Amino acid sequence: KKLIVYEEDRHIRRKLSSENNDVWQSRTRPPSDWNAPLPDWARRRAESIGKQKQNDTA
């Protein structure tokens, strides 16, 4: 019972803190370079992760 009450309270506090967070500003439109190609390091990382997932499912 104590655990359930604690988790419910934690959930409420977390939700309120995210709703009251004024650090981030909502965008009205995406940034101009949102669809730019990935940097080389990010492209290589994405490729290696994709290969790992293919090997895991094979």
JSON list of C-alpha atoms in Angstrom, two decimals:
[
{"chain": "A", "resi": 1, "resn": "LYS", "atom": "CA", "xyz": [0.00, 0.00, 0.00]},
{"chain": "A", "resi": 2, "resn": "LYS", "atom": "CA", "xyz": [2.79, 2.44, 0.91]},
{"chain": "A", "resi": 3, "resn": "LEU", "atom": "CA", "xyz": [4.57, 1.67, -2.34]},
{"chain": "A", "resi": 4, "resn": "ILE", "atom": "CA", "xyz": [1.48, 2.37, -4.43]},
{"chain": "A", "resi": 5, "resn": "VAL", "atom": "CA", "xyz": [0.86, 5.70, -2.67]},
{"chain": "A", "resi": 6, "resn": "TYR", "atom": "CA", "xyz": [4.53, 6.62, -3.10]},
{"chain": "A", "resi": 7, "resn": "GLU", "atom": "CA", "xyz": [4.51, 5.78, -6.82]},
{"chain": "A", "resi": 8, "resn": "GLU", "atom": "CA", "xyz": [1.27, 7.71, -7.40]},
{"chain": "A", "resi": 9, "resn": "ASP", "atom": "CA", "xyz": [2.75, 10.73, -5.62]},
{"chain": "A", "resi": 10, "resn": "ARG", "atom": "CA", "xyz": [5.97, 10.43, -7.60]},
{"chain": "A", "resi": 11, "resn": "HIS", "atom": "CA", "xyz": [4.00, 10.23, -10.84]},
{"chain": "A", "resi": 12, "resn": "ILE", "atom": "CA", "xyz": [2.03, 13.39, -9.97]},
{"chain": "A", "resi": 13, "resn": "ARG", "atom": "CA", "xyz": [5.17, 15.32, -8.97]},
{"chain": "A", "resi": 14, "resn": "ARG", "atom": "CA", "xyz": [6.95, 14.29, -12.16]},
{"chain": "A", "resi": 15, "resn": "LYS", "atom": "CA", "xyz": [4.00, 15.29, -14.34]},
{"chain": "A", "resi": 16, "resn": "LEU", "atom": "CA", "xyz": [3.67, 18.67, -12.61]},
{"chain": "A", "resi": 17, "resn": "SER", "atom": "CA", "xyz": [7.37, 19.40, -12.93]},
{"chain": "A", "resi": 18, "resn": "SER", "atom": "CA", "xyz": [7.33, 18.66, -16.66]},
{"chain": "A", "resi": 19, "resn": "GLU", "atom": "CA", "xyz": [4.23, 20.82, -17.16]},
{"chain": "A", "resi": 20, "resn": "ASN", "atom": "CA", "xyz": [5.81, 23.71, -15.23]},
{"chain": "A", "resi": 21, "resn": "ASN", "atom": "CA", "xyz": [9.12, 23.51, -17.08]},
{"chain": "A", "resi": 22, "resn": "ASP", "atom": "CA", "xyz": [9.58, 26.82, -18.88]},
{"chain": "A", "resi": 23, "resn": "VAL", "atom": "CA", "xyz": [13.10, 26.16, -20.16]},
{"chain": "A", "resi": 24, "resn": "TRP", "atom": "CA", "xyz": [11.96, 24.77, -23.52]},
{"chain": "A", "resi": 25, "resn": "GLN", "atom": "CA", "xyz": [10.05, 26.86, -26.02]},
{"chain": "A", "resi": 26, "resn": "SER", "atom": "CA", "xyz": [7.53, 25.27, -28.36]},
{"chain": "A", "resi": 27, "resn": "ARG", "atom": "CA", "xyz": [8.33, 25.74, -32.03]},
{"chain": "A", "resi": 28, "resn": "THR", "atom": "CA", "xyz": [5.90, 27.12, -34.55]},
{"chain": "A", "resi": 29, "resn": "ARG", "atom": "CA", "xyz": [7.79, 25.48, -37.42]},
{"chain": "A", "resi": 30, "resn": "PRO", "atom": "CA", "xyz": [10.76, 23.11, -37.77]},
{"chain": "A", "resi": 31, "resn": "PRO", "atom": "CA", "xyz": [14.31, 24.50, -37.97]},
{"chain": "A", "resi": 32, "resn": "SER", "atom": "CA", "xyz": [15.52, 25.36, -41.47]},
{"chain": "A", "resi": 33, "resn": "ASP", "atom": "CA", "xyz": [18.12, 22.56, -41.49]},
{"chain": "A", "resi": 34, "resn": "TRP", "atom": "CA", "xyz": [15.94, 19.85, -39.92]},
{"chain": "A", "resi": 35, "resn": "ASN", "atom": "CA", "xyz": [16.39, 17.54, -42.91]},
{"chain": "A", "resi": 36, "resn": "ALA", "atom": "CA", "xyz": [20.13, 18.10, -43.39]},
{"chain": "A", "resi": 37, "resn": "PRO", "atom": "CA", "xyz": [22.34, 15.04, -43.91]},
{"chain": "A", "resi": 38, "resn": "LEU", "atom": "CA", "xyz": [23.79, 13.48, -40.78]},
{"chain": "A", "resi": 39, "resn": "PRO", "atom": "CA", "xyz": [27.42, 14.15, -39.88]},
{"chain": "A", "resi": 40, "resn": "ASP", "atom": "CA", "xyz": [29.77, 11.30, -40.82]},
{"chain": "A", "resi": 41, "resn": "TRP", "atom": "CA", "xyz": [30.10, 10.03, -37.24]},
{"chain": "A", "resi": 42, "resn": "ALA", "atom": "CA", "xyz": [26.32, 9.87, -36.81]},
{"chain": "A", "resi": 43, "resn": "ARG", "atom": "CA", "xyz": [25.79, 8.19, -40.19]},
{"chain": "A", "resi": 44, "resn": "ARG", "atom": "CA", "xyz": [28.41, 5.52, -39.38]},
{"chain": "A", "resi": 45, "resn": "ARG", "atom": "CA", "xyz": [26.85, 4.93, -35.96]},
{"chain": "A", "resi": 46, "resn": "ALA", "atom": "CA", "xyz": [23.36, 4.60, -37.45]},
{"chain": "A", "resi": 47, "resn": "GLU", "atom": "CA", "xyz": [24.66, 2.13, -40.03]},
{"chain": "A", "resi": 48, "resn": "SER", "atom": "CA", "xyz": [26.39, 0.01, -37.39]},
{"chain": "A", "resi": 49, "resn": "ILE", "atom": "CA", "xyz": [23.27, -0.04, -35.20]},
{"chain": "A", "resi": 50, "resn": "GLY", "atom": "CA", "xyz": [21.19, -1.06, -38.21]},
{"chain": "A", "resi": 51, "resn": "LYS", "atom": "CA", "xyz": [23.60, -3.89, -38.99]},
{"chain": "A", "resi": 52, "resn": "GLN", "atom": "CA", "xyz": [23.49, -5.07, -35.37]},
{"chain": "A", "resi": 53, "resn": "LYS", "atom": "CA", "xyz": [19.69, -5.15, -35.43]},
{"chain": "A", "resi": 54, "resn": "GLN", "atom": "CA", "xyz": [19.72, -7.09, -38.70]},
{"chain": "A", "resi": 55, "resn": "ASN", "atom": "CA", "xyz": [22.10, -9.64, -37.19]},
{"chain": "A", "resi": 56, "resn": "ASP", "atom": "CA", "xyz": [19.97, -9.92, -34.05]},
{"chain": "A", "resi": 57, "resn": "THR", "atom": "CA", "xyz": [16.81, -10.69, -36.03]},
{"chain": "A", "resi": 58, "resn": "ALA", "atom": "CA", "xyz": [18.49, -13.08, -38.47]}
]
